[in-house]
Coordinates of C-alpha atoms in Angstrom, one line a residue:
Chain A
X1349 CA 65.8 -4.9 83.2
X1350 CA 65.2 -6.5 80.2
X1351 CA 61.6 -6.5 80.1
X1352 CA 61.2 -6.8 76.7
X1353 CA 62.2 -10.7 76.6
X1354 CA 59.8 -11.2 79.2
X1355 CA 57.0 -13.7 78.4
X1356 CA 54.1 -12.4 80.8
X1357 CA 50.3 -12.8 80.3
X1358 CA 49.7 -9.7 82.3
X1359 CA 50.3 -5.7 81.7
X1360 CA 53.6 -4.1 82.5
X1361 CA 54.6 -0.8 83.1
X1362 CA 58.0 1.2 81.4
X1363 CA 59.9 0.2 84.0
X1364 CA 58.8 -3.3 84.2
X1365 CA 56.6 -3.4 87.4
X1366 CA 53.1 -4.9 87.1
X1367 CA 50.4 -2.2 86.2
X1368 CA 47.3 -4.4 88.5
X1369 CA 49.5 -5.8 91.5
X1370 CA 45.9 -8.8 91.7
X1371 CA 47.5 -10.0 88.4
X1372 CA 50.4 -11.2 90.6
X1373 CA 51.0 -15.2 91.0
X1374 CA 54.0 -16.8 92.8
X1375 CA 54.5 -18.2 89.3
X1376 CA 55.0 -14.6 87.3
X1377 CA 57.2 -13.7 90.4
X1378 CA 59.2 -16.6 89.1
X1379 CA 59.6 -15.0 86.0
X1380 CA 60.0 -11.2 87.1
X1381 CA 62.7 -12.9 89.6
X1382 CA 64.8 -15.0 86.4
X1383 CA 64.6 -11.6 84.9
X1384 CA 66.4 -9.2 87.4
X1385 CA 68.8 -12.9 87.7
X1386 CA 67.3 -14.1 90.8
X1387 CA 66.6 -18.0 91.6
X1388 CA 63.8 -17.7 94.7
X1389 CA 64.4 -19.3 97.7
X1390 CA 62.8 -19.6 101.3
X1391 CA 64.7 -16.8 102.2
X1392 CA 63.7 -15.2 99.2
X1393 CA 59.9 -16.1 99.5
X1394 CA 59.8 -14.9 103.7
X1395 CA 60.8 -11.1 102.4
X1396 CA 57.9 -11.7 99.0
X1397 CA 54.9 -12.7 101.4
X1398 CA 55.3 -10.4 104.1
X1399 CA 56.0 -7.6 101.5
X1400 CA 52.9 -8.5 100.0
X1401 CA 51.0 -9.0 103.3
X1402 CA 51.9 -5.2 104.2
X1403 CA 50.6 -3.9 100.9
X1404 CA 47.4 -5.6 101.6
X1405 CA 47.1 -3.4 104.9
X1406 CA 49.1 -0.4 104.0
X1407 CA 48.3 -0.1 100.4
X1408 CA 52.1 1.0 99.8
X1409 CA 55.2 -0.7 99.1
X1410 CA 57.2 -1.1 102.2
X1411 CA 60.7 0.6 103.1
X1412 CA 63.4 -1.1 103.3
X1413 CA 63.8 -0.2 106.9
X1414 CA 60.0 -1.5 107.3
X1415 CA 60.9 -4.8 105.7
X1416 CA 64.0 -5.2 107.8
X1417 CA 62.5 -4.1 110.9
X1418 CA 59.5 -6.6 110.8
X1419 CA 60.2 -9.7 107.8
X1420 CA 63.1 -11.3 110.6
X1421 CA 65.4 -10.6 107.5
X1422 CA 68.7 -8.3 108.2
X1423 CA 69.2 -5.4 105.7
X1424 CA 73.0 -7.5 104.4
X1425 CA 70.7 -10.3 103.9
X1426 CA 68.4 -8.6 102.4
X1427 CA 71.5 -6.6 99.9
X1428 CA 72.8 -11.0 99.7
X1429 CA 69.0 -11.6 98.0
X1430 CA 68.2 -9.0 96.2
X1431 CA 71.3 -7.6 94.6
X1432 CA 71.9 -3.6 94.0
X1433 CA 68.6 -2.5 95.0
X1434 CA 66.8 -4.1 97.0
X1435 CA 63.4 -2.2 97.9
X1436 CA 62.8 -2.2 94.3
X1437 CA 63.4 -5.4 93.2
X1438 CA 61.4 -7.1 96.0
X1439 CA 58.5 -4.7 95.2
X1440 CA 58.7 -5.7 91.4
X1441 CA 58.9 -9.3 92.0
X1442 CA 56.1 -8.8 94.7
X1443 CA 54.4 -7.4 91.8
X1444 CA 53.8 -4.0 93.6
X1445 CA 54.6 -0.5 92.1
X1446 CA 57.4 1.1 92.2
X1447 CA 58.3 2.5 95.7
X1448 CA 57.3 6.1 96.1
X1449 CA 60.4 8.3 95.9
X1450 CA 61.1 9.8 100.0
X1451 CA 61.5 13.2 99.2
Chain B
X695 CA 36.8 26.8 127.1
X696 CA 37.9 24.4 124.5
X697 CA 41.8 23.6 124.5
X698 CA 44.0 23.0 121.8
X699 CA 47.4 21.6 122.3
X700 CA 50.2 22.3 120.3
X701 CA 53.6 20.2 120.6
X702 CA 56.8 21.9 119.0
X703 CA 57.4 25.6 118.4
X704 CA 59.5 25.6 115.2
X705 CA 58.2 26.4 111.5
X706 CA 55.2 24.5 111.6
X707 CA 54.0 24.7 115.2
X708 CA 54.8 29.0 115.5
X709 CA 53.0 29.7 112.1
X710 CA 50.1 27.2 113.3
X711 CA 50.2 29.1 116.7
X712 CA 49.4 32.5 115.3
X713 CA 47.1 31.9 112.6
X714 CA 44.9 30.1 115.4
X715 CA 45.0 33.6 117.9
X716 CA 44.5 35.3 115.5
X717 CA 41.4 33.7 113.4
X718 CA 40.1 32.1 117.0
X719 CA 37.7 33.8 119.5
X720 CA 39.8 33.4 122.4
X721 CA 37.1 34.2 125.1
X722 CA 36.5 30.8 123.9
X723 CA 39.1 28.5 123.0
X724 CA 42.3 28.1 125.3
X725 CA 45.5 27.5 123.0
X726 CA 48.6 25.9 124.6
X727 CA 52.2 25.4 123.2
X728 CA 54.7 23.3 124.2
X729 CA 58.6 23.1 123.5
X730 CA 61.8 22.2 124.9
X731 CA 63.9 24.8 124.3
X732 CA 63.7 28.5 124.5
X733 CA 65.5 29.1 121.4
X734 CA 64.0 29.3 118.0
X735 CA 66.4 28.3 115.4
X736 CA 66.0 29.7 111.5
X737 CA 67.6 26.0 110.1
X738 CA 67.7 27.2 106.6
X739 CA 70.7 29.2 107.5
X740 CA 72.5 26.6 109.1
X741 CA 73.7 25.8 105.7
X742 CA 75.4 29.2 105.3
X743 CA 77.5 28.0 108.7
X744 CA 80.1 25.6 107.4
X745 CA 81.4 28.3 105.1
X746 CA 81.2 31.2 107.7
X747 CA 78.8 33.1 106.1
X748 CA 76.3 33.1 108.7
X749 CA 77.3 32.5 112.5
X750 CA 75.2 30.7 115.2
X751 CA 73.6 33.8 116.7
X752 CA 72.5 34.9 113.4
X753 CA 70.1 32.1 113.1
X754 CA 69.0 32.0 116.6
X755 CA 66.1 33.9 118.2
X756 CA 63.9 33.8 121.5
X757 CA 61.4 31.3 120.7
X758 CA 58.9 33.2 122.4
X759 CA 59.4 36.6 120.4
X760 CA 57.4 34.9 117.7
X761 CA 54.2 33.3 119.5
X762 CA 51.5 35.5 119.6
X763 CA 50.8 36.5 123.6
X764 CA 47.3 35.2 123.7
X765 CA 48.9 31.8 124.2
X766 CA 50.3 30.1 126.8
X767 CA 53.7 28.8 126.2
X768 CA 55.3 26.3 128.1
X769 CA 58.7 25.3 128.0
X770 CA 58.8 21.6 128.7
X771 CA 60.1 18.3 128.0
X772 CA 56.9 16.2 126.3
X773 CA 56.8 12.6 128.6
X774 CA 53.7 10.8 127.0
X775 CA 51.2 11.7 124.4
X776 CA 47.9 9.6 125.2
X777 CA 45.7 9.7 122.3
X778 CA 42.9 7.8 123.9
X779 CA 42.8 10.0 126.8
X780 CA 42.9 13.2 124.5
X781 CA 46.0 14.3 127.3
X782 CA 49.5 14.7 126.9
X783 CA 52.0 14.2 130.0
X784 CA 55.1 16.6 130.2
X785 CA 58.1 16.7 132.6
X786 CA 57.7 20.0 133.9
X787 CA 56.2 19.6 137.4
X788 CA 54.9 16.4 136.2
X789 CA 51.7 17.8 134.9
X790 CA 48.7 16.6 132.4
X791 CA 47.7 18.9 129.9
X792 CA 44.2 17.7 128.7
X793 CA 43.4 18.9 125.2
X794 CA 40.4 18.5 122.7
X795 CA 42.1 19.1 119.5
X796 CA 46.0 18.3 119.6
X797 CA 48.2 19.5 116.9
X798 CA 51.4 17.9 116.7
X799 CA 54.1 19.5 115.1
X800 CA 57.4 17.7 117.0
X801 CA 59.4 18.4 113.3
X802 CA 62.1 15.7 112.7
X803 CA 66.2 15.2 113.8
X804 CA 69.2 13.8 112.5
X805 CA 69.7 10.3 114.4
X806 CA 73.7 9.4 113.9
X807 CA 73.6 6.5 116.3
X808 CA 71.6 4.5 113.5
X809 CA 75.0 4.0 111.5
X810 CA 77.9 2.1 112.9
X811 CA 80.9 4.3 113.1
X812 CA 79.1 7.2 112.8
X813 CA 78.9 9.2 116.1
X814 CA 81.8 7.4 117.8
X815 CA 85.5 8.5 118.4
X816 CA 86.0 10.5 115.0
X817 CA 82.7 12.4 115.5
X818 CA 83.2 16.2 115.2
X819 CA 86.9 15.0 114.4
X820 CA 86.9 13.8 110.9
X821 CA 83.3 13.4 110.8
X822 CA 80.7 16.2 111.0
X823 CA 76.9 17.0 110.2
X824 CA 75.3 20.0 109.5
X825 CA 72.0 19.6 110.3
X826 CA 72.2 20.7 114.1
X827 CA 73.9 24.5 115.1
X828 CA 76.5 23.2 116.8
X829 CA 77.5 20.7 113.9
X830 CA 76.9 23.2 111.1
X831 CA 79.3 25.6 113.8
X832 CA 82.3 22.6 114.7
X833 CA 82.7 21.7 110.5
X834 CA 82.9 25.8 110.4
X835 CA 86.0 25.5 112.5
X836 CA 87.0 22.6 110.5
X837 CA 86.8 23.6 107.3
X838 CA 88.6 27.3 108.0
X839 CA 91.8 25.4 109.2
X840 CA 91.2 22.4 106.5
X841 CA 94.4 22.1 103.8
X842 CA 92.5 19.9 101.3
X843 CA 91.7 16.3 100.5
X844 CA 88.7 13.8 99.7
X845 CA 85.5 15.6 101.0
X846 CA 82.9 13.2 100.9
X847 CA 79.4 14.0 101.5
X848 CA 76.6 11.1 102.3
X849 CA 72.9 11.0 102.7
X850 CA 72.4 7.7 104.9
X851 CA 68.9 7.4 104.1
X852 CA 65.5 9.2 102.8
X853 CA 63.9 10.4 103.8
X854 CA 65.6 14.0 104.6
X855 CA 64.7 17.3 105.9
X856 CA 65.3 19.9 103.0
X857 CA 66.5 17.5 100.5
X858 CA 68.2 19.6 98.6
X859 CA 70.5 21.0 101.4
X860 CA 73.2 18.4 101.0
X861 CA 73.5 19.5 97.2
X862 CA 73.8 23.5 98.2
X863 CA 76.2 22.0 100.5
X864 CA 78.5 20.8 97.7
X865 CA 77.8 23.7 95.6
X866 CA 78.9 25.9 97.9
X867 CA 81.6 23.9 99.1
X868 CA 83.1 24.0 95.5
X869 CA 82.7 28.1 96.0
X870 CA 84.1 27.8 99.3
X871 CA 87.3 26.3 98.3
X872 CA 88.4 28.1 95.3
X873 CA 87.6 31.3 97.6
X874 CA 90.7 29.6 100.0
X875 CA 92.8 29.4 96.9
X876 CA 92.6 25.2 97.8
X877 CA 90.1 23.9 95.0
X878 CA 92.4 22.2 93.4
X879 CA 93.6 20.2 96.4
X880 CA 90.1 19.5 96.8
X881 CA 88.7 15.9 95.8
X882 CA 84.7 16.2 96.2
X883 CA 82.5 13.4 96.5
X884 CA 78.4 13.2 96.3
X885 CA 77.2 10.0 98.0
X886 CA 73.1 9.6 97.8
X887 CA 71.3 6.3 98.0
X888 CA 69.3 8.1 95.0
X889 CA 69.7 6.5 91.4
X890 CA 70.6 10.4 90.7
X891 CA 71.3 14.0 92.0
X892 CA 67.8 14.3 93.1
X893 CA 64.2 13.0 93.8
X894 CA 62.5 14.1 90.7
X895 CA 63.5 13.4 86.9
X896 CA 63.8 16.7 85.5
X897 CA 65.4 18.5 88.5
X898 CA 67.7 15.6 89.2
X899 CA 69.1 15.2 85.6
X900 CA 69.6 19.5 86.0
X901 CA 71.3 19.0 88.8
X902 CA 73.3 15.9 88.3
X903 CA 75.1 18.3 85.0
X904 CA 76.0 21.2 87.5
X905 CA 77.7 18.5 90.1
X906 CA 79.7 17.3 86.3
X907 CA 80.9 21.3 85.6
X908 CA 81.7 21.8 88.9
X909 CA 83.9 18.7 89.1
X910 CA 81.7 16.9 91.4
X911 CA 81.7 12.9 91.7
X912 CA 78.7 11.5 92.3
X913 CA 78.2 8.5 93.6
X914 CA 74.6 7.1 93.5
X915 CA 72.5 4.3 94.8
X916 CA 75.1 3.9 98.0
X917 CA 73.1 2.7 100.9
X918 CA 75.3 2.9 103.7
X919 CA 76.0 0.0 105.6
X920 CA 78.6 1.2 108.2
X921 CA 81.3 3.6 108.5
X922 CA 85.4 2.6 109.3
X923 CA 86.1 6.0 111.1
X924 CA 89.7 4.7 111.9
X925 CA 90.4 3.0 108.0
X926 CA 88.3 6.7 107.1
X927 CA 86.2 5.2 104.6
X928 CA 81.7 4.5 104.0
X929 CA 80.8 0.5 103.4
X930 CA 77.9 0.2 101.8
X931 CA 75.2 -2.9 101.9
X932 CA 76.7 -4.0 98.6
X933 CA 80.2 -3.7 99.6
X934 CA 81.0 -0.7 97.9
X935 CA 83.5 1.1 99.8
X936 CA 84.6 5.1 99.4
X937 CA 87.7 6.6 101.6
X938 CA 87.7 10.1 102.6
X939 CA 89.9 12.7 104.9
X940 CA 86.8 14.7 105.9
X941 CA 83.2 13.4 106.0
X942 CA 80.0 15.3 106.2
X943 CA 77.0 13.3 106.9
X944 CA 73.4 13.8 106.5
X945 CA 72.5 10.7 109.0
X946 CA 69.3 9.3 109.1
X947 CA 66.3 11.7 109.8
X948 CA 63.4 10.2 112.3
X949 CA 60.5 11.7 113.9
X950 CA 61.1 12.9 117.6
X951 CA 61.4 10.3 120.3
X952 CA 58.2 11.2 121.8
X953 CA 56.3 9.8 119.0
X954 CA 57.6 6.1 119.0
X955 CA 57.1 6.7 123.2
X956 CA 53.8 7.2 122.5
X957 CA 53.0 4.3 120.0
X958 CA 51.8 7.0 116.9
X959 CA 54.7 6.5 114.6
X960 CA 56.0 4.8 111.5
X961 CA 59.3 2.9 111.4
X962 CA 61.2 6.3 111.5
X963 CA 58.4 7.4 114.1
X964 CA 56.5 10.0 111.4
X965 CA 53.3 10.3 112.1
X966 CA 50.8 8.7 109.8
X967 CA 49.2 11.4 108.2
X968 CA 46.2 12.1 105.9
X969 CA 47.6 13.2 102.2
X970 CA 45.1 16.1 101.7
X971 CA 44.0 17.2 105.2
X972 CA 47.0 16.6 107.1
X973 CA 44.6 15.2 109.8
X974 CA 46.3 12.0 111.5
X975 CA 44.8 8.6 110.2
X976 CA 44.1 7.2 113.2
X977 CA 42.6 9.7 115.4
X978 CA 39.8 12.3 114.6
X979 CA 40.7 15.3 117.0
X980 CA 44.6 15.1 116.0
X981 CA 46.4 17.0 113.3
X982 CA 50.3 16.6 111.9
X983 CA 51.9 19.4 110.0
X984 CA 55.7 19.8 109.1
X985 CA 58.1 17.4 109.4
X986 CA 56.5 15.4 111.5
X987 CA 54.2 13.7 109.2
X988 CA 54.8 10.7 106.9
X989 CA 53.3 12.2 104.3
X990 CA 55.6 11.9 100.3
X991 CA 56.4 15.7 100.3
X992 CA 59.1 17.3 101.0
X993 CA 60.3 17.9 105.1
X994 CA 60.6 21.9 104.4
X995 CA 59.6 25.4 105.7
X996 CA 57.9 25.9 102.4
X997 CA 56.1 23.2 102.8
X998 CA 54.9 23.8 106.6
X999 CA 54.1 27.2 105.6
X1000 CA 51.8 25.7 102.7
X1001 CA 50.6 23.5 105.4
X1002 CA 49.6 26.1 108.0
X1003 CA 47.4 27.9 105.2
X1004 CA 45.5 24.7 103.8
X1005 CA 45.3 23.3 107.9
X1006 CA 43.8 26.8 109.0
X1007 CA 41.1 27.0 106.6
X1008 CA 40.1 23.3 107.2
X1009 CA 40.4 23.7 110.9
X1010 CA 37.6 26.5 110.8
X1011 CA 35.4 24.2 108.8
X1012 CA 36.2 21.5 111.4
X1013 CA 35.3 23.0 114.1
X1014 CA 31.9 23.9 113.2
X1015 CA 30.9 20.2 111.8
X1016 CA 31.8 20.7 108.6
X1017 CA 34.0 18.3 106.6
X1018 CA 37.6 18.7 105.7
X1019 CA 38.2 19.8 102.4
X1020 CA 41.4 17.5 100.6
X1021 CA 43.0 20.8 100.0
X1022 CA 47.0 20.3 100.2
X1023 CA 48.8 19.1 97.5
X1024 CA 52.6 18.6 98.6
X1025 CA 53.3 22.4 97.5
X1026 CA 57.1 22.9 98.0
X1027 CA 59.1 25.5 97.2
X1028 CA 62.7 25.8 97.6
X1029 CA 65.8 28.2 96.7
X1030 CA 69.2 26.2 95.8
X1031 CA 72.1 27.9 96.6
X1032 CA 74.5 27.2 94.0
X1033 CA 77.5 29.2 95.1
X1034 CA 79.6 32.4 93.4
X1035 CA 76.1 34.0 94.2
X1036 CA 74.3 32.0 92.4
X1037 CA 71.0 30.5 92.8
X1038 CA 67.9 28.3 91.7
X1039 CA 64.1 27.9 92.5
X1040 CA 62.2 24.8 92.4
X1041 CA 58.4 24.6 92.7
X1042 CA 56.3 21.4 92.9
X1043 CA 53.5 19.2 94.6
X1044 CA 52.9 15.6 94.8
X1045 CA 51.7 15.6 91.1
X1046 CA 54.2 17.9 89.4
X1047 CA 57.7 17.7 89.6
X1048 CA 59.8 20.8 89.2
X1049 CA 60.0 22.2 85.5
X1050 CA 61.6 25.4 84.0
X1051 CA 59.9 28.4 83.5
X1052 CA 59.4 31.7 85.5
X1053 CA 58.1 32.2 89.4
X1054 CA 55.7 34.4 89.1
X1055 CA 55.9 37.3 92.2
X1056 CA 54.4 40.2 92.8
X1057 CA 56.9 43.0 93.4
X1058 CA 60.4 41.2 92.9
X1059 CA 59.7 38.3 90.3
X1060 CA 59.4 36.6 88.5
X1061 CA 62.0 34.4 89.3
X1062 CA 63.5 32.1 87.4
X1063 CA 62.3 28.7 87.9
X1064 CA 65.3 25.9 87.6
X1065 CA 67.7 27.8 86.0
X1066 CA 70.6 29.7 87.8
X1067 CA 70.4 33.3 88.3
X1068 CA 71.8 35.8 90.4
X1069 CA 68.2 37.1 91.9
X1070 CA 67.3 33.5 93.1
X1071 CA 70.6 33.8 95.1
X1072 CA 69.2 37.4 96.7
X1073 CA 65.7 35.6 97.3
X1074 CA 67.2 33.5 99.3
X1075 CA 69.1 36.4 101.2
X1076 CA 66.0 37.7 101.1
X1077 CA 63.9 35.0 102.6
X1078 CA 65.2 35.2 105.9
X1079 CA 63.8 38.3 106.7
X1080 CA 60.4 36.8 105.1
X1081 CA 60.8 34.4 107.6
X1082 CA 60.8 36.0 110.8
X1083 CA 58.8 38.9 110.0
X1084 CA 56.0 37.3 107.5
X1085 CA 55.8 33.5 107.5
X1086 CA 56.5 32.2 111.6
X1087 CA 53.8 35.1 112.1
X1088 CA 51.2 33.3 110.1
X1089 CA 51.2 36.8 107.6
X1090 CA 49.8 36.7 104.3
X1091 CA 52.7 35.7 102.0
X1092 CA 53.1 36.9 98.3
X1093 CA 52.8 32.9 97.4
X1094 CA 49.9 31.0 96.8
X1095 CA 49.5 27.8 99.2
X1096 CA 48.3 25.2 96.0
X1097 CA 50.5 25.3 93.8
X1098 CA 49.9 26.8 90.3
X1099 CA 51.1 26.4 86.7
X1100 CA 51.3 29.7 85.7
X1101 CA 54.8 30.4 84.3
X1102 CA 55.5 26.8 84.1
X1103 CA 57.1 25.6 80.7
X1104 CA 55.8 21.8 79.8

């Protein structure tokens, strides 16, 4: 990620998620998106606002099985979207934290 | 007569079972357990199976051996959990067993059918697990008559149960084969959805270097998509694709099917569990421990035995109106086979991932804490014996349930 090239008027962590996820605006997703190399579309935008309508009942960033299971987006679609990576790089651009590591 | 229902005999549910007869006044509370199969199975040593170390019986016991008497024990099929009616339906002569507290403790299973390809006409042919004890026993037969080739090894999904099982695997598969003389006709392959070896930093970059000496390929971040079982090769969501002549799975893990039945599950029907009192979040008289939980720690004995301590002391308080105390903290602690008799340790909670330093124990310690030594390897040996004697008992075990820094190096 190159993070450091990123022109952002909020806080971001090492690893280039935002530190307060109510900094977030569809705008700054824009920007987190041209980052990781992504141009948002519909498609794109169905997974962001159901991602971030879990968070706001869960508290955590979704799986990816959660998101494919209720978003009506397939897991290859999702891989299509969101290159190499997906749960991550929907959760930064949703300006969530970084999924917690399944252990 | 109160009642308390427990679902599931294995780690969690025996250890729960006989710290509760045994701290309980049981003129006064009726404790019931449920399971649906006679057999207890030590799973740790069905890692030891593939290589024909241990066999089937020596990880099998009568379930009943190791639940206290004072209980009843029913050996049933579970129907229908009904948290609203505080009952739970089971096959057995279709009967209701009413309950005030309910402790569930249904562990979790490998679910093969979630991957195309995966449990179809190659299944137990070219494709094995070892997660079950008659997987772990068919790869056995396998791998005694195997001449070499691309062994590839693939975690489908986190999370797993014991997730360092599938790296012991390939450790000792790497001993296994230079044993047969057949090493060098030997291509292994580490396939983890993981961006490394492991879950946590330290431990995973450890580990990632002893897969590199042993002339282990790793291949990371692989989310399997499907599997060709006739082309022999694992398709991943990106398109990756890696060929092999024997694969050993580690399919996806969920919680048992009476959970999603029962409406009380996640997506991969774990219960949603409190972090710290392992009391289930949506219901006041239920309580989740092992791998039945959702919770971020590990799906391990160690951590069901850590479980049972922190849920017996809060269940106490509980019961007399007092309020739980947010006592666990993810405490796991595992062994790591590492072949040529050769072992590691690795201790940590949801705060602290595993570092080096020195297991402090009474008696045998210390051991050495991620670093490979020959008396980690006999602690593990060792552990059975702990296991069936000490820790399903609900016995006081040299090891502290919270986890503690002593030893630790920063």
């Amino acid at each position: 990620m190159a993070t450091a090239t990123l022109d952002l008027p909020v806080e971001l962590d090492a690893e280039g998620f935002l530190v307060n996820p109510n900094d977030w605006t569809p705008e700054i997703a824009e920007k987190l998106a041209a980052d990781e190399g992504i141009e948002l579309t519909d498609r794109h935008w169905q997974v962001i606002n159901f991602v971030r309508e879990d968070f706001a009942k869960t508290g955590e960033p979704p799986t990816l099985r959660r998101i494919t299971k209720q978003s009506g987006v397939s897991t290859k679609e999702l891989y299509q979207l969101f290159p190499k990576g997906p749960a991550k790089k929907v959760a930064r651009i949703a300006g969530l934290g970084k999924p917690k590591g399944c252990i | 007569m109160k009642r308390i229902l427990i679902l599931g005999a294995g780690t969690a549910g025996t250890i729960v079972a006989n710290k509760l007869a045994h701290e309980l006044d049981l003129n006064e509370w009726k404790i019931t357990v449920v399971d649906q199969s006679e057999i207890h199975y030590y799973q740790p040593g069905f890692l030891f199976i593939p290589f024909g170390i241990y066999s089937k019986n020596d990880v099998m016991r009568p379930r009943r051996d190791y639940l206290p008497r004072q209980v009843e024990v029913i050996i049933s099929e579970i129907e229908l959990i009904e948290p609203d009616k505080n009952r739970v339906r089971i096959k057995k002569d279709n009967r209701t067993l009413p309950y005030d507290f309910l402790i569930i403790t249904t562990g979790s299973r490998i679910v093969p059918e979630e991957t195309p390809g995966l449990k179809e006409h190659e299944w137990r042919k070219t494709i094995y697990d070892f997660y079950t004890p008659d997987g772990a026993t068919a790869l056995a037969r396998q791998l005694r008559r195997w001449q070499g080739g691309r062994l590839v090894l693939n975690i489908v999904e986190m999370p797993i149960k014991c997730p360092v099982a599938p790296l012991e695997f390939m450790f000792l598969a790497d001993w296994f084969f230079h044993e047969q003389g057949i090493r060098d006709r030997v291509d292994l392959t580490f396939v983890t959805p993981l961006p490394g070896a492991f879950t946590k930093p330290r431990a995973s970059a450890l580990l990632g270097d002893i897969l590199e000496e042993k002339n282990i390929n790793v291949e990371t971040e692989f989310n399997v998509m499907e599997v060709d079982p006739d082309a022999k090769k694992i398709i991943s969501y990106d398109e990756r694709e890696i060929e092999y002549d024997l694969l050993v799975t580690i399919p996806t893990n969920m919680g048992d099917p009476v959970i999603e039945r029962s409406g009380m599950g996640d997506e991969l029907n774990f219960v949603p569990t409190e972090k710290r009192t392992l009391k289930a979040k949506d219901y006041d008289n239920v309580f989740v421990l092992g791998d039945a939980t959702n919770l971020p720690s590990s799906k391990a004995g160690s951590v069901a035995h850590f479980q049972g301590e922190v849920f017996i002391d809060n269940f106490l308080r509980y019961i007399d109106g007092l309020p739980l105390r947010e006592t666990f903290d993810g405490h796991a602690n595992c062994y790591i086979e590492s072949g040529f008799g050769k072992g590691f340790l690795i201790d940590f909670n949801y705060d602290v991932e595993p570092l080096p330093g020195k297991y402090p124990l009474p008696g045998i310690g210390p051991f050495s804490l991620l670093q490979e030594s020959r008396l980690n390897h006999w602690g593990k040996v060792l552990f059975r014996w702990m296991y069936w004697n000490i820790l399903l008992k609900g016995k006081p075990m040299p090891i502290t349930a919270e986890m503690t820094m002593a030893g630790k190096w920063l």
